Amino acid sequence: MIEQPAYTGFGFSDEEWGLLVGLPQSVLTAASAAESDGARRTRAENAAGLETISAGRESASPLVAAVAGEIVSRVGDPEAGEELPVISPADPQALIDDVLVRAGEAAALLAAKVDEGEGGAYRHWLVEIAEQVVGAASSGGLLGIGGDQVSDSERRFRDRLSQVLND
């Protein structure tokens, strides 16, 4: 007997599942790219985002748990000391715009394919990932002292994501 991929139980195609599995890490990267923070702060943001993704495996939502499990199996488990590579996009605004478009596509897909509880849990999880990333390291200041915990550009990304996802 051939084991079916997890996404078939939710009624998603391979392409649709790819959107849902790829989006959390893209949200992490876009939230981090919203403010140029330097390598140390970006590593802290990546760690916070990966922790939030990983925590999704414990979600009461079967969809969030399945997506989080798939991501952790691909990129590594932070509980095992795994870290994401620091990604510095050439055009941060283009990345942010792309992530927001894909978030809108995911929201429409979820509305069409799963009940509101599952869709709402996934959408809220994405916003929580962004929230944890933008709050992980202060921006500005001097030698890590002072600055804003969440910069205006980080807040703007988080708020736009929340608006697109209707969360």
Coordinates of C-alpha atoms in Angstrom, one line a residue:
M1 CA 0.0 0.0 0.0
I2 CA 1.3 3.4 -1.0
E3 CA 1.2 6.0 1.8
Q4 CA -0.6 9.2 0.7
P5 CA 1.1 12.6 1.3
A6 CA -0.3 14.5 4.3
Y7 CA -1.9 17.2 2.2
T8 CA -4.3 14.9 0.5
G9 CA -6.2 14.4 3.7
F10 CA -6.9 18.1 3.7
G11 CA -7.9 18.2 0.1
F12 CA -5.0 20.2 -1.2
S13 CA -3.1 19.6 -4.5
D14 CA 0.7 19.4 -4.4
E15 CA 0.9 23.0 -5.6
E16 CA -1.5 24.3 -3.0
W17 CA 0.3 22.4 -0.2
G18 CA 3.6 24.0 -1.5
L19 CA 2.1 27.4 -1.0
L20 CA 1.0 26.6 2.5
V21 CA 4.3 25.0 3.5
G22 CA 6.5 27.7 1.9
L23 CA 4.6 30.7 3.3
P24 CA 5.6 30.5 7.0
Q25 CA 9.4 30.6 6.2
S26 CA 8.7 33.3 3.6
V27 CA 6.9 35.3 6.3
L28 CA 9.9 34.9 8.6
T29 CA 12.3 36.1 5.9
A30 CA 10.1 39.1 4.9
A31 CA 9.5 40.1 8.5
S32 CA 13.3 40.0 9.1
A33 CA 14.0 41.9 5.9
A34 CA 11.5 44.7 6.8
E35 CA 14.3 46.3 8.8
S36 CA 18.0 46.0 8.0
D37 CA 19.4 44.9 11.4
G38 CA 22.8 43.4 10.9
A39 CA 23.8 39.7 11.1
R40 CA 23.5 39.2 14.9
R41 CA 20.0 40.7 15.1
T42 CA 18.9 38.8 11.9
R43 CA 20.1 35.5 13.5
A44 CA 18.0 36.3 16.6
E45 CA 15.0 37.0 14.3
N46 CA 15.5 33.8 12.4
A47 CA 15.8 31.8 15.6
A48 CA 12.5 33.4 17.0
G49 CA 10.7 32.7 13.7
L50 CA 11.9 29.1 13.5
E51 CA 10.9 28.5 17.2
T52 CA 7.4 29.8 16.4
I53 CA 7.2 27.6 13.3
S54 CA 8.4 24.6 15.3
A55 CA 5.9 25.3 18.0
G56 CA 3.2 25.0 15.4
R57 CA 3.7 21.2 15.6
E58 CA 1.9 21.3 19.0
S59 CA -1.0 23.3 17.6
A60 CA -4.6 22.1 18.2
S61 CA -5.1 22.7 14.5
P62 CA -4.3 19.6 12.5
L63 CA -3.5 21.8 9.5
V64 CA -1.0 24.0 11.4
A65 CA 0.6 20.9 13.0
A66 CA 1.0 19.2 9.6
V67 CA 2.5 22.3 7.9
A68 CA 4.8 23.0 10.8
G69 CA 5.9 19.3 10.9
E70 CA 6.7 19.4 7.2
I71 CA 8.7 22.6 7.5
V72 CA 10.8 21.3 10.5
S73 CA 11.5 18.1 8.6
R74 CA 12.8 20.2 5.7
V75 CA 14.8 23.0 7.5
G76 CA 15.7 21.4 10.8
D77 CA 14.5 21.4 14.4
P78 CA 15.5 24.3 16.6
E79 CA 15.3 22.0 19.6
A80 CA 18.1 20.0 18.0
G81 CA 20.2 23.2 17.6
E82 CA 19.4 23.7 13.9
E83 CA 19.5 27.2 12.6
L84 CA 18.3 28.8 9.4
P85 CA 20.8 30.4 7.1
V86 CA 20.7 34.2 7.2
I87 CA 19.0 35.4 4.0
S88 CA 19.6 38.9 2.8
P89 CA 17.3 39.5 -0.1
A90 CA 18.6 41.8 -2.9
D91 CA 15.3 43.7 -2.9
P92 CA 13.6 43.4 0.5
Q93 CA 10.5 45.4 -0.7
A94 CA 9.9 43.1 -3.6
L95 CA 10.2 40.1 -1.2
I96 CA 7.7 41.7 1.2
D97 CA 5.3 42.5 -1.7
D98 CA 5.6 38.9 -3.0
V99 CA 4.9 37.4 0.5
L100 CA 1.8 39.6 0.9
V101 CA 0.5 38.5 -2.5
R102 CA 1.1 34.8 -1.6
A103 CA -0.5 35.4 1.8
G104 CA -3.6 36.7 0.1
E105 CA -3.6 33.6 -2.2
A106 CA -3.3 31.3 0.8
A107 CA -6.2 33.1 2.6
A108 CA -8.4 32.6 -0.4
L109 CA -7.3 29.0 -0.8
L110 CA -8.1 28.3 2.9
A111 CA -11.5 29.9 2.7
A112 CA -12.3 27.6 -0.2
K113 CA -10.9 24.4 1.1
V114 CA -11.0 24.2 4.9
D115 CA -13.4 25.3 7.7
E116 CA -13.0 28.7 9.3
G117 CA -11.3 27.2 12.4
E118 CA -8.5 25.6 10.5
G119 CA -8.1 28.6 8.2
G120 CA -8.2 31.0 11.1
A121 CA -5.6 29.0 13.0
Y122 CA -3.2 28.9 10.0
R123 CA -3.7 32.7 9.3
H124 CA -3.1 33.6 13.0
W125 CA 0.0 31.4 13.1
L126 CA 1.5 33.3 10.2
V127 CA 0.9 36.6 11.9
E128 CA 2.3 35.2 15.2
I129 CA 5.5 34.2 13.2
A130 CA 5.8 37.8 12.0
E131 CA 5.1 39.1 15.5
Q132 CA 7.8 37.0 17.0
V133 CA 10.4 37.9 14.3
V134 CA 9.9 41.6 14.4
G135 CA 10.0 41.6 18.3
A136 CA 13.1 39.4 18.5
A137 CA 15.7 42.1 18.3
S138 CA 15.6 45.9 18.7
S139 CA 16.4 48.1 15.7
G140 CA 18.5 51.2 15.8
G141 CA 20.4 52.2 18.9
L142 CA 24.1 51.9 19.4
L143 CA 26.0 48.7 20.1
G144 CA 22.7 47.0 20.9
I145 CA 21.6 49.6 23.4
G146 CA 18.5 51.6 22.9
G147 CA 16.6 51.6 19.7
D148 CA 13.0 50.5 19.0
Q149 CA 11.9 46.9 19.8
V150 CA 9.7 47.0 16.7
S151 CA 10.6 49.5 14.0
D152 CA 8.0 51.4 11.9
S153 CA 8.8 49.3 8.8
E154 CA 8.6 46.0 10.8
R155 CA 5.3 47.1 12.3
R156 CA 4.0 48.1 8.9
F157 CA 4.8 44.6 7.5
R158 CA 3.2 42.9 10.4
D159 CA 0.1 45.0 10.1
R160 CA -0.2 44.6 6.4
L161 CA 0.2 40.8 6.7
S162 CA -2.5 40.8 9.4
Q163 CA -4.8 42.9 7.1
V164 CA -4.2 40.6 4.1
L165 CA -4.9 37.5 6.2
N166 CA -7.9 39.1 7.9
D167 CA -6.5 38.2 11.3

